[in-house]
CSV table of C-alpha atoms in Angstrom, one decimal:
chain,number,residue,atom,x,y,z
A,3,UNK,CA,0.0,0.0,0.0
A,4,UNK,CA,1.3,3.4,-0.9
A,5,UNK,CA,1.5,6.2,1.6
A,6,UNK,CA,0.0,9.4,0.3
A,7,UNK,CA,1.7,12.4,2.1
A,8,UNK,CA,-0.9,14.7,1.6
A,9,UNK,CA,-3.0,12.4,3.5
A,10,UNK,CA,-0.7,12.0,6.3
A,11,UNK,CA,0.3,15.5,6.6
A,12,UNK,CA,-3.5,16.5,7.3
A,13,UNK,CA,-4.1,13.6,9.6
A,14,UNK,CA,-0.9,14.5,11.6
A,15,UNK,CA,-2.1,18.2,11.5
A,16,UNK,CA,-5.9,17.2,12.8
A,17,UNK,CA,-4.0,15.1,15.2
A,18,UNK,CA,-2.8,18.6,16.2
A,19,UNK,CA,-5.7,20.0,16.4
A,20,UNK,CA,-7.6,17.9,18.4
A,21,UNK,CA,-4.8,17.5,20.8
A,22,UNK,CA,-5.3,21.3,21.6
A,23,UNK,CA,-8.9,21.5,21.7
A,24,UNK,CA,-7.9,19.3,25.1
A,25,UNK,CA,-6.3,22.3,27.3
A,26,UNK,CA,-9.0,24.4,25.1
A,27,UNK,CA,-11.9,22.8,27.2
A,28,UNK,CA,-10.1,23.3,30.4
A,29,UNK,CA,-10.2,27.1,29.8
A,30,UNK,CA,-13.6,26.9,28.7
A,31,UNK,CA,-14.5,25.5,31.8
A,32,UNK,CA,-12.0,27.3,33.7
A,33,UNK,CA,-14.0,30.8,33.0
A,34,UNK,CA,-17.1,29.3,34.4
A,35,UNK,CA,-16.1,28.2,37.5
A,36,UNK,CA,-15.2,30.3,40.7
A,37,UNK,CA,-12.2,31.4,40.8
A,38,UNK,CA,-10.9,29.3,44.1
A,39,UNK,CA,-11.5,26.6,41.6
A,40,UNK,CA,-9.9,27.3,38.2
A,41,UNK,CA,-6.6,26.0,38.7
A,42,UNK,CA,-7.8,22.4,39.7
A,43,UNK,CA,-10.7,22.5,36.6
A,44,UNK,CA,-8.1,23.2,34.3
A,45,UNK,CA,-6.0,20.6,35.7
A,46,UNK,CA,-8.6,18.1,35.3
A,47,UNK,CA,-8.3,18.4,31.3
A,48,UNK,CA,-4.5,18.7,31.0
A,49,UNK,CA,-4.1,15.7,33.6
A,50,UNK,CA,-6.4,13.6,31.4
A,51,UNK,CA,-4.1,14.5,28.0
A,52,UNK,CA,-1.3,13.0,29.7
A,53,UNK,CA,-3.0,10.1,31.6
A,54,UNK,CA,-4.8,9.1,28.3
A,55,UNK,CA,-1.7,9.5,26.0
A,56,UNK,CA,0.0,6.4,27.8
A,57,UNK,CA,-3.7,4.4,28.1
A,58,UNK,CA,-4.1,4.7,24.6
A,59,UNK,CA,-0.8,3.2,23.3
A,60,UNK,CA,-0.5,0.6,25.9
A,61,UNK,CA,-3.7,-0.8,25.7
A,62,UNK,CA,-6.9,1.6,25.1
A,63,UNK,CA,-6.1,1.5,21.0
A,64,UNK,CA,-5.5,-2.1,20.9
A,65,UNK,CA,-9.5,-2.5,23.0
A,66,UNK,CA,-11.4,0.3,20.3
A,67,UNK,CA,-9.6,-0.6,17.5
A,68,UNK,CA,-7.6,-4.5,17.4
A,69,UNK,CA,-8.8,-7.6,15.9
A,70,UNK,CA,-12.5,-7.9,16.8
A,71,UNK,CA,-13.7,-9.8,19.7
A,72,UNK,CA,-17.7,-10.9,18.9
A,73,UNK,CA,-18.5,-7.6,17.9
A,74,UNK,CA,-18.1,-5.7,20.6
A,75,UNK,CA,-14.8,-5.1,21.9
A,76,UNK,CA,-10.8,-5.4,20.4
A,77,UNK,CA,-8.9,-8.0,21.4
A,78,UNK,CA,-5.7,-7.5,22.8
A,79,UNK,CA,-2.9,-8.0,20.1
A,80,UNK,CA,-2.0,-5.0,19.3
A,81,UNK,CA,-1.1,-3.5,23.1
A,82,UNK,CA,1.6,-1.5,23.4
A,83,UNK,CA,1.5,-0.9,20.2
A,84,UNK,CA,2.6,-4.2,18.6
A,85,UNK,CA,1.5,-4.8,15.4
A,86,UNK,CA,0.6,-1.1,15.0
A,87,UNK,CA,3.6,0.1,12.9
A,88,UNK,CA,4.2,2.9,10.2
A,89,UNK,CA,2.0,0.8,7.1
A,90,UNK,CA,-1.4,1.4,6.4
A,91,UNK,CA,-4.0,-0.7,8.1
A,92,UNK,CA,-6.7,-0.9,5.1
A,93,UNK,CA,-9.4,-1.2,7.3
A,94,UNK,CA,-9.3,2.2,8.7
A,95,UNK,CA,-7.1,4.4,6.4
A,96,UNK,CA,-5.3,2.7,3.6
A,97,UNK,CA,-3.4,5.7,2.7
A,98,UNK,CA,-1.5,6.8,5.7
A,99,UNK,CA,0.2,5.1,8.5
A,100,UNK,CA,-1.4,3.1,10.8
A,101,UNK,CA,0.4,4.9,14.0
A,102,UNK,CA,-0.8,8.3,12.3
A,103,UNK,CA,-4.3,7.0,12.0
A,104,UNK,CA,-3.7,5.7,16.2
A,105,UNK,CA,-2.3,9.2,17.2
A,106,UNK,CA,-5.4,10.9,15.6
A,107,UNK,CA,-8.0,8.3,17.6
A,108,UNK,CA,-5.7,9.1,20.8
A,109,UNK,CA,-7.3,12.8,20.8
A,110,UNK,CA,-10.2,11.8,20.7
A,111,UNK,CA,-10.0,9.2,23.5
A,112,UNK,CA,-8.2,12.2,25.6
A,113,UNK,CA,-10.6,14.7,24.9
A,114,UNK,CA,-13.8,12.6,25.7
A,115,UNK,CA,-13.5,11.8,29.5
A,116,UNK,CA,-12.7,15.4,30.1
A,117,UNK,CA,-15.4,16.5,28.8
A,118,UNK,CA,-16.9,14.7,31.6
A,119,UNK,CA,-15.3,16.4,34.1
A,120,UNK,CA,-17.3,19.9,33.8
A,121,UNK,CA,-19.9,18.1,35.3
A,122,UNK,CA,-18.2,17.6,38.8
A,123,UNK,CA,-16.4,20.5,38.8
A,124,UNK,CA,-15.7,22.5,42.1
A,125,UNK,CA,-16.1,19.2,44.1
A,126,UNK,CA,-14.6,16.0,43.1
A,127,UNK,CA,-11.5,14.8,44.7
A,128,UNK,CA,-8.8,14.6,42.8
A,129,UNK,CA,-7.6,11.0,42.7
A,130,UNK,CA,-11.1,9.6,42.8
A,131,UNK,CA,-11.1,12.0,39.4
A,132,UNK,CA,-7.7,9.7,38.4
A,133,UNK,CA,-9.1,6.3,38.9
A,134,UNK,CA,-12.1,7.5,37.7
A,135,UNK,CA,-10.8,8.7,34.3
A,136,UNK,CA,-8.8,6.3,33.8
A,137,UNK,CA,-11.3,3.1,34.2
A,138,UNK,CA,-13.9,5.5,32.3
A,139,UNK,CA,-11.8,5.8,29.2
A,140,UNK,CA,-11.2,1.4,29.2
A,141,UNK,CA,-14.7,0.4,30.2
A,142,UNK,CA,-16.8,3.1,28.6
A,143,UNK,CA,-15.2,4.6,26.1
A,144,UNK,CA,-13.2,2.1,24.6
A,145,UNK,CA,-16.4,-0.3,24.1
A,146,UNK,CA,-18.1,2.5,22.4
A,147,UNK,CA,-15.7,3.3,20.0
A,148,UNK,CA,-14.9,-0.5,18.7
A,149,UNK,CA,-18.9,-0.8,18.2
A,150,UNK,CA,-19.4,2.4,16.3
A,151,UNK,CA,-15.7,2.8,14.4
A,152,UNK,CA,-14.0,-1.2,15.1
A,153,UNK,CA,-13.8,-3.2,12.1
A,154,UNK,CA,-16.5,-5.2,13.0
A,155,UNK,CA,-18.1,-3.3,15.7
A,156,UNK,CA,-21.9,-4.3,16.0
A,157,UNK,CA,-23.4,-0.8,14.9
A,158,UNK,CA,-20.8,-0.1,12.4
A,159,UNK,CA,-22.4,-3.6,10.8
A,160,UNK,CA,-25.8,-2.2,11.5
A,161,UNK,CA,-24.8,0.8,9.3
A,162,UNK,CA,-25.1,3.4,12.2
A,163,UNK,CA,-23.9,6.7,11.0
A,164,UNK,CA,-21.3,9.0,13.3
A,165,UNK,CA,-18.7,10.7,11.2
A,166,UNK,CA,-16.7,11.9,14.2
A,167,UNK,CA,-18.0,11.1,17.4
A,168,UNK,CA,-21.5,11.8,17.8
A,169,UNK,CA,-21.8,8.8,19.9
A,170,UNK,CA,-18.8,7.8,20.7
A,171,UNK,CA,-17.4,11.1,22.2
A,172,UNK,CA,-20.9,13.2,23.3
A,173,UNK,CA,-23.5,10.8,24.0
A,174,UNK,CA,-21.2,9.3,26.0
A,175,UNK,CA,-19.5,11.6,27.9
A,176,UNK,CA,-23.1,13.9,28.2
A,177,UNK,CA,-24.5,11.1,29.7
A,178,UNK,CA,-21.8,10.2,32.0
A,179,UNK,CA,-21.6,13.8,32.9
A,180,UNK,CA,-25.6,13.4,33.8
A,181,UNK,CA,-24.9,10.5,36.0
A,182,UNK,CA,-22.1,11.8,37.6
A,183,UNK,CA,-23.5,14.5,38.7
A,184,UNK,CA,-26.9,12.9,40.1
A,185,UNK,CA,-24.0,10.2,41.9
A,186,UNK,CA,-22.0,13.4,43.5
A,187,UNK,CA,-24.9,15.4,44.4
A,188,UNK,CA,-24.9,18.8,44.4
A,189,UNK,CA,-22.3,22.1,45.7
A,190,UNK,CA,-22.3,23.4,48.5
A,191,UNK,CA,-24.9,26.4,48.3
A,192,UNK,CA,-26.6,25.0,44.7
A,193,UNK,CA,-29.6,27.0,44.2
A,194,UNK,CA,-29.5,29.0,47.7
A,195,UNK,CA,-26.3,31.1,46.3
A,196,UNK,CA,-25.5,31.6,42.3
A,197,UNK,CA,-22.1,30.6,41.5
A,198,UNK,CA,-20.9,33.5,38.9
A,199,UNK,CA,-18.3,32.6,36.2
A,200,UNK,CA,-15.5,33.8,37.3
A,201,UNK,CA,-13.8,35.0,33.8
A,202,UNK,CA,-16.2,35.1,31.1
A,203,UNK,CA,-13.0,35.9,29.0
A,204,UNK,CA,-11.4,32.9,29.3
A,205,UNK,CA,-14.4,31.0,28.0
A,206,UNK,CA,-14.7,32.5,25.3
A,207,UNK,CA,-11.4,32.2,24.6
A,208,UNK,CA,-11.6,28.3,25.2
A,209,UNK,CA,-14.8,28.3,22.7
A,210,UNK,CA,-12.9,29.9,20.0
A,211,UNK,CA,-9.9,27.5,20.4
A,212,UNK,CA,-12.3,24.8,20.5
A,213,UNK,CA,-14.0,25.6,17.4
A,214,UNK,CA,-10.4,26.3,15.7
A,215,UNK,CA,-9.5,22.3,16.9
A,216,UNK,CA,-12.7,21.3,15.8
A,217,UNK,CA,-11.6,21.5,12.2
A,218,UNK,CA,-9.3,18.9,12.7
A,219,UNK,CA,-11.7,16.7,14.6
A,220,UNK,CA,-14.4,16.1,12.0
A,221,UNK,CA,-12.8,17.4,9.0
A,222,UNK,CA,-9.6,14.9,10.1
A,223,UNK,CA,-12.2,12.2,10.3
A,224,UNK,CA,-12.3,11.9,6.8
A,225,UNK,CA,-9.0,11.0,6.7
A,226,UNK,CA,-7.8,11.9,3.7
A,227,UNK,CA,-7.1,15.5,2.9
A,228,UNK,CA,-9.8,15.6,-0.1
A,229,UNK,CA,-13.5,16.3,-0.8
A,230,UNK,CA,-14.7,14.9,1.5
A,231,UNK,CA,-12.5,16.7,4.5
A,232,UNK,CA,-13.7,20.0,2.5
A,233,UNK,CA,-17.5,19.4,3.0
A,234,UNK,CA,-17.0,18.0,6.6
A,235,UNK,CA,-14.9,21.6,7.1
A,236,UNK,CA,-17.6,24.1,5.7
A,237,UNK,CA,-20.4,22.2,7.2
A,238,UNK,CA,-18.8,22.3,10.8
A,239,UNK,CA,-18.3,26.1,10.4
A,240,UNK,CA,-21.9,26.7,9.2
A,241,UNK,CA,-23.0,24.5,12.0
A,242,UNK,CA,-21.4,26.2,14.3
A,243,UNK,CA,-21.6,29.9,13.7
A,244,UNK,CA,-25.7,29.0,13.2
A,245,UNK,CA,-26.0,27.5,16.5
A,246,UNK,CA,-24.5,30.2,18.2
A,247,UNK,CA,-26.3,32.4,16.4
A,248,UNK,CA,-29.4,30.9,17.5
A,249,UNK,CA,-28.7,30.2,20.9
A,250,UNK,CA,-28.1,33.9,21.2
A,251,UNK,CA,-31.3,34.6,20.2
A,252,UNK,CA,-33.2,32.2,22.2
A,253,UNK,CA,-31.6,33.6,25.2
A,254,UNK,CA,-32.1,37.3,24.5
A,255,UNK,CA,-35.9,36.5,23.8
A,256,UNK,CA,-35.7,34.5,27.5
A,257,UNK,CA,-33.3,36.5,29.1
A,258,UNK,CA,-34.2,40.0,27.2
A,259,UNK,CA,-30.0,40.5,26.4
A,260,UNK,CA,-27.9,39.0,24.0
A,261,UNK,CA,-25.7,37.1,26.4
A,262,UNK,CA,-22.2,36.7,25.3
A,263,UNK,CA,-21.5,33.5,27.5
A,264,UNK,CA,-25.1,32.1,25.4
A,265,UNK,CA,-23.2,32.6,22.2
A,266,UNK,CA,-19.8,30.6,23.4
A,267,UNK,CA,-22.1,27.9,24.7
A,268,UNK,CA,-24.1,27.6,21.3
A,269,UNK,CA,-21.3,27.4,19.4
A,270,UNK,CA,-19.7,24.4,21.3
A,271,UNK,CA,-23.6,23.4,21.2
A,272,UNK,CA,-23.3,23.4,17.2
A,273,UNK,CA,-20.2,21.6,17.2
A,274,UNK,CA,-21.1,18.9,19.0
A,275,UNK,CA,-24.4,18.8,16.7
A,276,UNK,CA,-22.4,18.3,13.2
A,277,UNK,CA,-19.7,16.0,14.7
A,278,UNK,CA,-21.7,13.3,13.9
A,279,UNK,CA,-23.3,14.3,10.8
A,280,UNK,CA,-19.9,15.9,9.2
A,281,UNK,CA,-19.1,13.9,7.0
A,282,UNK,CA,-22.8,13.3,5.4
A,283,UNK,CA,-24.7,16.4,5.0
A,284,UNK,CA,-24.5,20.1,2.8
A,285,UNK,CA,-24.7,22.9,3.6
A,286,UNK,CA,-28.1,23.4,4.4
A,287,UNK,CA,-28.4,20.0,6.7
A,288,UNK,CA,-25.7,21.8,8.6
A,289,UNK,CA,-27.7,24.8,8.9
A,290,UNK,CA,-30.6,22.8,10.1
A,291,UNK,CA,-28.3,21.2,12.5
A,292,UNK,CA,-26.9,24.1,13.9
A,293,UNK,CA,-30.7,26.0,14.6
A,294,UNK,CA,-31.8,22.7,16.0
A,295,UNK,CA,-28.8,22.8,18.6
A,296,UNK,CA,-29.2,26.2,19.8
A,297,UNK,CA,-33.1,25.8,20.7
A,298,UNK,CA,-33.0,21.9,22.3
A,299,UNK,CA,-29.5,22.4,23.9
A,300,UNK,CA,-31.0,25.8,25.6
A,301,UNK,CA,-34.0,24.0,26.4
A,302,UNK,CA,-31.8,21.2,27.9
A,303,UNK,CA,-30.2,23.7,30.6
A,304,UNK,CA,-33.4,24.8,31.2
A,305,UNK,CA,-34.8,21.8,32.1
A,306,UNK,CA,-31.7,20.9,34.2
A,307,UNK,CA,-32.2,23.9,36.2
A,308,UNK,CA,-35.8,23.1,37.0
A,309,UNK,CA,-34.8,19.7,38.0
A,310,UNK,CA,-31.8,20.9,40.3
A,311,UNK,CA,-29.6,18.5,38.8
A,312,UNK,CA,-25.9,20.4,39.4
A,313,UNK,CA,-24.2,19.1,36.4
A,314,UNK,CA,-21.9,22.5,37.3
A,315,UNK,CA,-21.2,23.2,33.4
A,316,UNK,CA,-23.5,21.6,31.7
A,317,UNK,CA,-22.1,18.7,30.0
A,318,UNK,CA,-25.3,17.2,29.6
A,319,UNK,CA,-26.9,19.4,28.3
A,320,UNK,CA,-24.7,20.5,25.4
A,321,UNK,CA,-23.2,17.2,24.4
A,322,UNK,CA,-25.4,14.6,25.6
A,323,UNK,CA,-28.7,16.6,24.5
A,324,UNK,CA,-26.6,18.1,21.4
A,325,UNK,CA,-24.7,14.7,20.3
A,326,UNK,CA,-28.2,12.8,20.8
A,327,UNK,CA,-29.5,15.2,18.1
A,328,UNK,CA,-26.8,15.5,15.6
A,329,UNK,CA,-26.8,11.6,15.8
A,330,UNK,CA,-30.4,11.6,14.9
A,331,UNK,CA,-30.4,14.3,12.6
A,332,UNK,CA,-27.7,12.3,10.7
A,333,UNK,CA,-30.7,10.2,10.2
A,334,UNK,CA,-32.6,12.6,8.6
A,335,UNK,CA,-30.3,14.8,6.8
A,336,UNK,CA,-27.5,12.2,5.5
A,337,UNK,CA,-27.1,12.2,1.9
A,338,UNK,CA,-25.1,10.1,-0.6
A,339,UNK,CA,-24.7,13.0,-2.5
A,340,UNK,CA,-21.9,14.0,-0.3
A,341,UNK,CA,-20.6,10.3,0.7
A,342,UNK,CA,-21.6,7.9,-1.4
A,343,UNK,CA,-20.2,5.1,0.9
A,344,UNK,CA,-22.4,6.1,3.3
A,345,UNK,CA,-26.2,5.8,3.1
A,346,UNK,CA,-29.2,9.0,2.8
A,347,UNK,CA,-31.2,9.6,5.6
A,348,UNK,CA,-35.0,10.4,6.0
A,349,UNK,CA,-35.1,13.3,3.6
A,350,UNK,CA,-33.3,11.7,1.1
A,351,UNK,CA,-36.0,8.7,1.1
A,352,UNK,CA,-34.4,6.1,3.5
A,353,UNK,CA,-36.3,6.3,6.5
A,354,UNK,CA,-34.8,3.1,8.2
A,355,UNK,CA,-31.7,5.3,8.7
A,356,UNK,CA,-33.5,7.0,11.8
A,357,UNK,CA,-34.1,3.5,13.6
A,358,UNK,CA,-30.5,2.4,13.1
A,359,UNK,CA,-29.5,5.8,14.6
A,360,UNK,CA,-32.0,5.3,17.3
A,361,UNK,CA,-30.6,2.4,18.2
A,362,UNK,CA,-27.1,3.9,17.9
A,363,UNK,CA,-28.0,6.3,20.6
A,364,UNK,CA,-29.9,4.1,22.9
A,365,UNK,CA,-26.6,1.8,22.7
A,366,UNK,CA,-24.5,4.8,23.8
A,367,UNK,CA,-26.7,6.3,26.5
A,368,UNK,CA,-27.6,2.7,28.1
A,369,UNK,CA,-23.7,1.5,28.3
A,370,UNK,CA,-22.3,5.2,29.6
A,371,UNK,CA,-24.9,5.7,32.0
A,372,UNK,CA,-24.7,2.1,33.2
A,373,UNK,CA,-20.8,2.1,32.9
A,374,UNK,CA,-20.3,5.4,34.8
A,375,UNK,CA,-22.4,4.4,38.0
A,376,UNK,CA,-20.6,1.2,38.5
A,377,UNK,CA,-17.4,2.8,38.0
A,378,UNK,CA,-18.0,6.0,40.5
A,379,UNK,CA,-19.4,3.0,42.7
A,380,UNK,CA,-16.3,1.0,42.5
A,381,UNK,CA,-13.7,4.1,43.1
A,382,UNK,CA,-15.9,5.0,46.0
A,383,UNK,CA,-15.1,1.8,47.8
A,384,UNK,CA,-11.4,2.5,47.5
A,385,UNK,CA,-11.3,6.8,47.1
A,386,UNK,CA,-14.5,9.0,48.6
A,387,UNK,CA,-15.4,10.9,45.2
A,388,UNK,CA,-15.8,14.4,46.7
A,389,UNK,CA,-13.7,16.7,49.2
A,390,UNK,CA,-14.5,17.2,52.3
A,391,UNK,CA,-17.0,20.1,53.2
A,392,UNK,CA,-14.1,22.0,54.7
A,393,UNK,CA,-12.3,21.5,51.6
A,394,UNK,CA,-15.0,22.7,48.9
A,395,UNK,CA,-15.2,25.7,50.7
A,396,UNK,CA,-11.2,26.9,50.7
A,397,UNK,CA,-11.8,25.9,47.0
A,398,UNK,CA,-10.3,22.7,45.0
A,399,UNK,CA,-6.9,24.6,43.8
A,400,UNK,CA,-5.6,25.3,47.1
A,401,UNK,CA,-7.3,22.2,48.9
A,402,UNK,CA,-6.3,19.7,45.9
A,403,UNK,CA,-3.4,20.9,44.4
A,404,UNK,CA,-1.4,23.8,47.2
A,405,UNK,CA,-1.5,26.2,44.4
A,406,UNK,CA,-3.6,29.4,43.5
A,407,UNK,CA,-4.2,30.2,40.5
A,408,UNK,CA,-3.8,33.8,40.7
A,409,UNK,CA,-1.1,36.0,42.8
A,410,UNK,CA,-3.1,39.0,42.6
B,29,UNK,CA,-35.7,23.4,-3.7
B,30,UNK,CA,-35.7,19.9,-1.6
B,31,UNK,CA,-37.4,19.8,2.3
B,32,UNK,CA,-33.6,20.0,3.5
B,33,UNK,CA,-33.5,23.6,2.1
B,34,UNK,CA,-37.1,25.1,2.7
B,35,UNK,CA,-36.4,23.8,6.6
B,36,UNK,CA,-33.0,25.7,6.9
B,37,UNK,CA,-34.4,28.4,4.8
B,38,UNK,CA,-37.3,28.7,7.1
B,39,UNK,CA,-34.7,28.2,10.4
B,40,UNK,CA,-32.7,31.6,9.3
B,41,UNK,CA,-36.0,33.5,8.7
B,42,UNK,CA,-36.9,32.6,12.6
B,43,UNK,CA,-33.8,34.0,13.6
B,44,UNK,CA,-33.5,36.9,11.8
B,45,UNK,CA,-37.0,37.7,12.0
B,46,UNK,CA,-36.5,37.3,16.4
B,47,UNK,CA,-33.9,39.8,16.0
B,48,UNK,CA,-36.4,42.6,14.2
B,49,UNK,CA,-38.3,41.8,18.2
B,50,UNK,CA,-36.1,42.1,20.6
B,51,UNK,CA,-35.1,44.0,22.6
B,52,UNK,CA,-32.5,46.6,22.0
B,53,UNK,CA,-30.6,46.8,25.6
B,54,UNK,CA,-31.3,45.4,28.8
B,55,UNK,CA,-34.9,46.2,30.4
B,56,UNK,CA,-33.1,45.8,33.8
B,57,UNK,CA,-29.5,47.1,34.7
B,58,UNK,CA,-27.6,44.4,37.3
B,59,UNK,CA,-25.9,45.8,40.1
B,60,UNK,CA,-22.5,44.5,40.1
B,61,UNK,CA,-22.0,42.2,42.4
B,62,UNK,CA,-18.4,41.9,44.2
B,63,UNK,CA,-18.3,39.0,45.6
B,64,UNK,CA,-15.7,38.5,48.7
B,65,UNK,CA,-13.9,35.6,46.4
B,66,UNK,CA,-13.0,38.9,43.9
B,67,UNK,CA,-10.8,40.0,46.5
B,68,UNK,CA,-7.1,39.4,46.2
B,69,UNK,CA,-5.9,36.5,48.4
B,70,UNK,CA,-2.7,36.5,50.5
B,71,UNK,CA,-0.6,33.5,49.9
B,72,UNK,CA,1.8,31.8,52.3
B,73,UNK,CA,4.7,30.8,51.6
């Protein structure tokens, strides 16, 4: 097989991408949280680039992507790395190395459990958040990904559509976010006192970086640096800048202002919408995407709020509510027009799409919720998941970590 | 024009068409609030 190195130079560069959308997240989060807490918020996503990096190579690559095991998980021949060398594996990328192909999957292992950690923000202890992550990403993640993206995954063979990690990354980690949450229970002062962002800056900032990483994350996924990485690229951006515009609105009718915080949100709202759909809808699919976002991610929060569920930064709501819709609206807006080895969705005449994407999301939200309590169970036993009382209050960065996070 | 288009055509007219509505500034003005974490800390060595 013949290495194309226009291929590989794109996949390496979306590699790059994605890595940074990582450290991106945790100063979108680190905005929205007090300021005795930044530091350790933060620390949550750059801990889990590192901790995930060596879990991937050693064995987390070998579980999503090696030889199948009855449909539902790798097997382990290819941990540490063996067998995973510089040739193309045909099954996932014919045209670039297989470790380049590995690297790129790595970012998006890394990125997915911390987006979980916005949900437990400003109260989880920091090595129940280690042995947490780090079981997470093997038991929950890994699964997910060999059924969806494996070579012979069960709803890759059921035909399930998610271009870049609809399922896989935001069903999954909204969902684990959601039960996390509920498992924790709430702050200290939820509902009595309103917790303020402490640096609305700084998540704005972490939006933009994330929307400039999200380039690499679905237009990478095409793998190839071609047509189809130049749809998946204009779509994301229409998405995106139409979720945020409509997010904007929706609050400024609620609210009565144009909240600057609301448009941040709905962007990362839109993203997470197209991820799944990327690769298989135009321009217009996107834009239908990105309204849908703003309104039923907005209306998530909302809900949330009314049920007093403190999932502190809602992850639920914007990628479990936003990646269960862009999964679903793959269904309806997918067309072979843009990837003809993919299939059309509703609107293109193939309604069955919608109940293999249906099932597709019922798969992901049943094994992450199910996943996630055991796990938070099982570290309880060994590590109590929050800090003590005393400890929430003096704030996670001193209490966790000995360090502020400003000298001021 | 295929249902795809007419529904994303028809999403951009809601938004706009909010936008001719709404309100020009703030109805209410928010006191800032200064809360005592906003105040600088003293660190120990």
């Amino acid at each position: 097989m013949k290495i194309d190195s226009g291929d590989t130079a794109w996949v390496l560069a979306s590699a790059a991408l994605v890595m940074l959308m990582t450290p991106a997240l945790g100063f979108f989060y680190g905005g929205l949280v007090r300021r005795k807490n930044v530091l350790s918020t933060i620390m949550h996503s750059f801990f889990i680039l590192c901790l995930i990096s060596v879990q991937w190579v050693l064995w987390g690559y070998s579980l999503a992507f090696g030889p199948d095991k009855f449909h539902l998980i790798g097997g382990l021949e290819w941990v540490g790395l063996n067998n995973v060398g510089l040739t193309p594996n045909p099954d996932y990328a014919a045209t670039i190395p297989h470790q380049a192909y590995m690297v790129f999957q790595m970012m998006f292992a890394v990125i997915t459990p911390a987006l979980i950690s916005g949900a437990f923000a400003e109260r989880q202890r920091f090595k129940a958040f280690v042995l947490f992550s780090l079981l997470w990403a093997t038991f929950v993640y890994d699964p997910i990904a060999h059924w969806v993206w494996g070579a012979g995954g069960w709803l890759h063979q059921l035909g399930a559509l998610d271009f870049a990690g609809g399922t896989v990354v935001h069903i999954s980690s909204g969902v684990s976010a959601l039960v996390a949450a509920l498992v924790l229970g709430r702050r200290l002062g939820f509902g009595k006192e309103k917790s303020e962002p402490h640096d609305a800056t700084m998540t704005v900032l972490g939006a933009s970086l994330l929307w400039f990483g999200w380039f690499g994350f679905n237009a990478g996924s095409a793998v190839t640096a071609g047509t189809l990485a130049t749809s998946a690229f204009v779509v994301t951006n229409t998405a995106t800048a139409m979720a945020a515009l409509t997010w904007m609105t929706v609050s400024w009718y609620h609210k009565r202002q144009p909240s600057v915080l609301g448009a941040a949100a709905g962007a990362v709202a839109g993203l997470v919408a197209i991820t799944p759909a990327s690769g298989y809808v135009n321009v217009m699919g996107a834009i239908v995407i990105g309204f849908g976002a703003g309104v039923v991610c907005y209306l998530a929060i909302q809900l949330r709020e009314r049920i007093h569920v403190d999932d502190a930064l809602d992850v639920w709501a914007v990628h479990g509510v936003g990646g269960t819709w862009g999964a679903l609206a793959t269904g309806l807006f997918a067309t072979v027009a843009i990837n003809s080895s993919a299939a059309n969705g509703l609107f293109y005449g193939n309604p069955k799409q919608v109940l293999i994407q249906l099932a597709a999301i019922g798969a992901a939200w049943g094994w992450a919720a199910v996943g996630t309590f055991l796990i938070l169970k099982f570290v309880n036993i060994f590590v109590p998941l929050r800090v003590q009382e005393e400890e929430e209050l003096l704030g996670l960065d001193i209490s966790q970590h000995g360090e502020p996070a400003y000298a001021l | 024009m295929d249902a795809t288009t007419v529904i994303a055509v028809i999403s951009c007219a809601i938004v706009l068409a909010a936008w001719l509505v709404l309100p020009s500034k703030a109805t209410t003005v928010k006191p800032v609030v200064v809360s005592e974490e906003r105040k600088p800390v003293s660190i120990s060595a």
